[in-house]
Amino acid sequence: MAASLLLIALLYPTSTSQALSCQKQLNIAESYKNYDGVLMATVENIVRKKGSKEVHLKINHSYKGVQQESLQVDEDEIWNRVESGQDYLFFLSNTGTGWEHPVCSATKKKEEMTQEESAFLAGKELPIQLLHSSREVSDGVVQSMPKLENLENPSAASLMASVADPAHKWLPAAAAGLIGSVLAGVSVYYKLKNDRP
């Protein structure tokens, strides 16, 4: 009996903290290199699931891997430490089916960032693709419109911009009048050119 207790004591680790201890924290350049996504985001909501949490993020700045305005990230139910309403510099892994906030990532609160980290990330910011924008029109109704940078046709983007801005409602009519005048002038020119002997 004593021998079996001794054997169990030797085989069973006395502390499980080694299994949960993270390796040495990496500097900003190493962390940037090792993670698939690096971004500054606000935690909007945390949804608890069986064995994990789904963290809903509003992305404020993206530095690597993500170019959308919001993101859902899975994280460990027990060990991760983000709080709703707080801003964080996130270091994320892409799992192939979504994004994960690893337990030992270099994620930290915005106010804990060092000058070295801010300087390193300053030249790496990526544009964020905003999907929708709300604009107030003159009668006080708020309507949702696609963001102009998401339109593929630049002339459509400029037309949308002119229509969306109440101060420039005359612009589409002026553009149509100008184009009509040019087309009429070209038509008259060709008619006169063909009528000459």
GROMACS .gro file of C-alpha atoms in nm:
model
  197
    1MET     CA    1   0.000   0.000   0.000
    2ALA     CA    2   0.279   0.244   0.093
    3ALA     CA    3   0.463   0.154  -0.227
    4SER     CA    4   0.159   0.232  -0.442
    5LEU     CA    5   0.110   0.566  -0.263
    6LEU     CA    6   0.478   0.648  -0.322
    7LEU     CA    7   0.444   0.555  -0.689
    8ILE     CA    8   0.134   0.775  -0.726
    9ALA     CA    9   0.309   1.064  -0.551
   10LEU     CA   10   0.609   1.035  -0.783
   11LEU     CA   11   0.404   1.008  -1.103
   12TYR     CA   12   0.145   1.272  -1.016
   13PRO     CA   13   0.286   1.626  -1.037
   14THR     CA   14   0.258   1.826  -0.716
   15SER     CA   15   0.177   2.146  -0.903
   16THR     CA   16  -0.028   2.200  -1.217
   17SER     CA   17   0.100   2.555  -1.253
   18GLN     CA   18   0.372   2.446  -1.495
   19ALA     CA   19   0.108   2.328  -1.740
   20LEU     CA   20  -0.051   2.673  -1.735
   21SER     CA   21   0.259   2.890  -1.710
   22CYS     CA   22   0.330   3.085  -2.025
   23GLN     CA   23   0.670   3.100  -2.182
   24LYS     CA   24   0.872   3.420  -2.158
   25GLN     CA   25   0.678   3.719  -2.289
   26LEU     CA   26   0.798   3.824  -2.633
   27ASN     CA   27   0.887   4.180  -2.731
   28ILE     CA   28   0.662   4.365  -2.975
   29ALA     CA   29   0.857   4.265  -3.289
   30GLU     CA   30   0.856   3.895  -3.193
   31SER     CA   31   0.488   3.904  -3.096
   32TYR     CA   32   0.400   4.078  -3.424
   33LYS     CA   33   0.586   3.809  -3.617
   34ASN     CA   34   0.436   3.513  -3.422
   35TYR     CA   35   0.066   3.606  -3.434
   36ASP     CA   36  -0.167   3.616  -3.735
   37GLY     CA   37  -0.369   3.916  -3.618
   38VAL     CA   38  -0.259   4.227  -3.430
   39LEU     CA   39  -0.519   4.494  -3.357
   40MET     CA   40  -0.646   4.755  -3.115
   41ALA     CA   41  -1.008   4.682  -3.030
   42THR     CA   42  -1.285   4.749  -2.781
   43VAL     CA   43  -1.450   4.447  -2.621
   44GLU     CA   44  -1.820   4.501  -2.694
   45ASN     CA   45  -1.963   4.178  -2.556
   46ILE     CA   46  -1.856   3.844  -2.410
   47VAL     CA   47  -2.077   3.541  -2.475
   48ARG     CA   48  -2.010   3.240  -2.255
   49LYS     CA   49  -2.020   2.903  -2.428
   50LYS     CA   50  -1.951   2.553  -2.304
   51GLY     CA   51  -1.575   2.544  -2.245
   52SER     CA   52  -1.501   2.879  -2.409
   53LYS     CA   53  -1.606   3.239  -2.453
   54GLU     CA   54  -1.689   3.426  -2.771
   55VAL     CA   55  -1.556   3.781  -2.751
   56HIS     CA   56  -1.714   4.041  -2.981
   57LEU     CA   57  -1.467   4.313  -3.079
   58LYS     CA   58  -1.507   4.654  -3.240
   59ILE     CA   59  -1.179   4.712  -3.419
   60ASN     CA   60  -1.031   5.058  -3.375
   61HIS     CA   61  -0.695   4.999  -3.548
   62SER     CA   62  -0.559   4.695  -3.731
   63TYR     CA   63  -0.190   4.628  -3.771
   64LYS     CA   64  -0.188   4.275  -3.914
   65GLY     CA   65  -0.425   4.014  -4.056
   66VAL     CA   66  -0.765   4.179  -4.003
   67GLN     CA   67  -0.930   4.453  -4.210
   68GLN     CA   68  -1.290   4.451  -4.092
   69GLU     CA   69  -1.473   4.672  -3.845
   70SER     CA   70  -1.581   4.394  -3.609
   71LEU     CA   71  -1.464   4.046  -3.518
   72GLN     CA   72  -1.572   3.750  -3.307
   73VAL     CA   73  -1.287   3.578  -3.127
   74ASP     CA   74  -1.288   3.255  -2.927
   75GLU     CA   75  -1.096   3.245  -2.601
   76ASP     CA   76  -1.052   3.013  -2.306
   77GLU     CA   77  -1.338   3.026  -2.058
   78ILE     CA   78  -1.114   3.036  -1.751
   79TRP     CA   79  -0.771   3.174  -1.830
   80ASN     CA   80  -0.818   3.472  -2.059
   81ARG     CA   81  -0.859   3.808  -1.899
   82VAL     CA   82  -1.045   4.058  -2.121
   83GLU     CA   83  -1.332   4.268  -1.985
   84SER     CA   84  -1.630   4.413  -2.168
   85GLY     CA   85  -1.600   4.785  -2.247
   86GLN     CA   86  -1.219   4.788  -2.231
   87ASP     CA   87  -0.970   4.865  -2.511
   88TYR     CA   88  -0.692   4.613  -2.574
   89LEU     CA   89  -0.400   4.554  -2.804
   90PHE     CA   90  -0.486   4.200  -2.919
   91PHE     CA   91  -0.252   3.934  -3.055
   92LEU     CA   92  -0.466   3.668  -3.225
   93SER     CA   93  -0.423   3.334  -3.402
   94ASN     CA   94  -0.617   3.236  -3.713
   95THR     CA   95  -0.745   2.880  -3.669
   96GLY     CA   96  -0.860   2.842  -4.029
   97THR     CA   97  -1.223   2.850  -3.919
   98GLY     CA   98  -1.206   3.171  -3.716
   99TRP     CA   99  -0.994   3.375  -3.478
  100GLU     CA  100  -0.865   3.269  -3.138
  101HIS     CA  101  -0.727   3.471  -2.851
  102PRO     CA  102  -0.459   3.235  -2.716
  103VAL     CA  103  -0.413   3.205  -2.340
  104CYS     CA  104  -0.049   3.315  -2.347
  105SER     CA  105  -0.074   3.587  -2.612
  106ALA     CA  106   0.090   3.924  -2.552
  107THR     CA  107  -0.252   4.096  -2.535
  108LYS     CA  108  -0.263   4.395  -2.302
  109LYS     CA  109  -0.484   4.688  -2.210
  110LYS     CA  110  -0.438   4.998  -2.425
  111GLU     CA  111  -0.309   5.203  -2.131
  112GLU     CA  112  -0.039   4.940  -2.062
  113MET     CA  113   0.123   4.985  -2.403
  114THR     CA  114   0.481   5.112  -2.399
  115GLN     CA  115   0.622   5.386  -2.621
  116GLU     CA  116   0.831   5.119  -2.795
  117GLU     CA  117   0.517   4.923  -2.883
  118SER     CA  118   0.333   5.232  -3.008
  119ALA     CA  119   0.631   5.336  -3.220
  120PHE     CA  120   0.667   4.986  -3.368
  121LEU     CA  121   0.300   4.968  -3.469
  122ALA     CA  122   0.274   5.328  -3.593
  123GLY     CA  123   0.380   5.250  -3.951
  124LYS     CA  124   0.194   4.921  -3.980
  125GLU     CA  125  -0.171   5.029  -3.963
  126LEU     CA  126  -0.403   4.866  -4.218
  127PRO     CA  127  -0.722   5.023  -4.355
  128ILE     CA  128  -1.040   4.890  -4.197
  129GLN     CA  129  -1.322   4.806  -4.440
  130LEU     CA  130  -1.632   4.968  -4.294
  131LEU     CA  131  -1.947   4.799  -4.419
  132HIS     CA  132  -2.215   5.055  -4.337
  133SER     CA  133  -2.246   5.417  -4.240
  134SER     CA  134  -2.537   5.609  -4.098
  135ARG     CA  135  -2.597   5.959  -4.224
  136GLU     CA  136  -2.867   6.201  -4.118
  137VAL     CA  137  -3.060   6.352  -4.407
  138SER     CA  138  -3.236   6.689  -4.405
  139ASP     CA  139  -3.572   6.559  -4.281
  140GLY     CA  140  -3.410   6.404  -3.973
  141VAL     CA  141  -3.437   6.042  -4.091
  142VAL     CA  142  -3.125   5.835  -4.044
  143GLN     CA  143  -3.059   5.597  -4.328
  144SER     CA  144  -2.795   5.329  -4.362
  145MET     CA  145  -2.580   5.346  -4.674
  146PRO     CA  146  -2.288   5.140  -4.802
  147LYS     CA  147  -1.952   5.294  -4.723
  148LEU     CA  148  -1.806   5.472  -5.025
  149GLU     CA  149  -1.472   5.290  -5.005
  150ASN     CA  150  -1.655   4.959  -5.060
  151LEU     CA  151  -1.799   5.064  -5.396
  152GLU     CA  152  -1.603   4.921  -5.688
  153ASN     CA  153  -1.693   5.193  -5.939
  154PRO     CA  154  -1.528   5.527  -5.850
  155SER     CA  155  -1.792   5.730  -6.036
  156ALA     CA  156  -2.064   5.548  -5.840
  157ALA     CA  157  -1.877   5.635  -5.521
  158SER     CA  158  -1.866   6.004  -5.612
  159LEU     CA  159  -2.234   6.000  -5.707
  160MET     CA  160  -2.323   5.833  -5.375
  161ALA     CA  161  -2.118   6.095  -5.192
  162SER     CA  162  -2.295   6.380  -5.364
  163VAL     CA  163  -2.644   6.237  -5.303
  164ALA     CA  164  -2.566   6.152  -4.938
  165ASP     CA  165  -2.459   6.507  -4.855
  166PRO     CA  166  -2.768   6.732  -4.840
  167ALA     CA  167  -2.559   7.044  -4.909
  168HIS     CA  168  -2.464   6.903  -5.250
  169LYS     CA  169  -2.797   6.764  -5.376
  170TRP     CA  170  -2.762   6.981  -5.689
  171LEU     CA  171  -2.438   6.809  -5.791
  172PRO     CA  172  -2.589   6.506  -5.974
  173ALA     CA  173  -2.818   6.732  -6.175
  174ALA     CA  174  -2.527   6.961  -6.264
  175ALA     CA  175  -2.313   6.663  -6.368
  176ALA     CA  176  -2.594   6.522  -6.583
  177GLY     CA  177  -2.643   6.864  -6.746
  178LEU     CA  178  -2.273   6.897  -6.817
  179ILE     CA  179  -2.250   6.550  -6.968
  180GLY     CA  180  -2.563   6.618  -7.178
  181SER     CA  181  -2.414   6.944  -7.304
  182VAL     CA  182  -2.088   6.776  -7.403
  183LEU     CA  183  -2.273   6.497  -7.586
  184ALA     CA  184  -2.494   6.748  -7.767
  185GLY     CA  185  -2.188   6.950  -7.868
  186VAL     CA  186  -2.011   6.641  -8.003
  187SER     CA  187  -2.326   6.546  -8.197
  188VAL     CA  188  -2.354   6.893  -8.355
  189TYR     CA  189  -1.980   6.889  -8.441
  190TYR     CA  190  -2.007   6.557  -8.627
  191LYS     CA  191  -2.324   6.669  -8.806
  192LEU     CA  192  -2.157   6.991  -8.926
  193LYS     CA  193  -1.841   6.800  -9.025
  194ASN     CA  194  -2.042   6.552  -9.233
  195ASP     CA  195  -2.253   6.828  -9.399
  196ARG     CA  196  -1.944   7.012  -9.536
  197PRO     CA  197  -1.869   6.958  -9.906
   0.00000   0.00000   0.00000
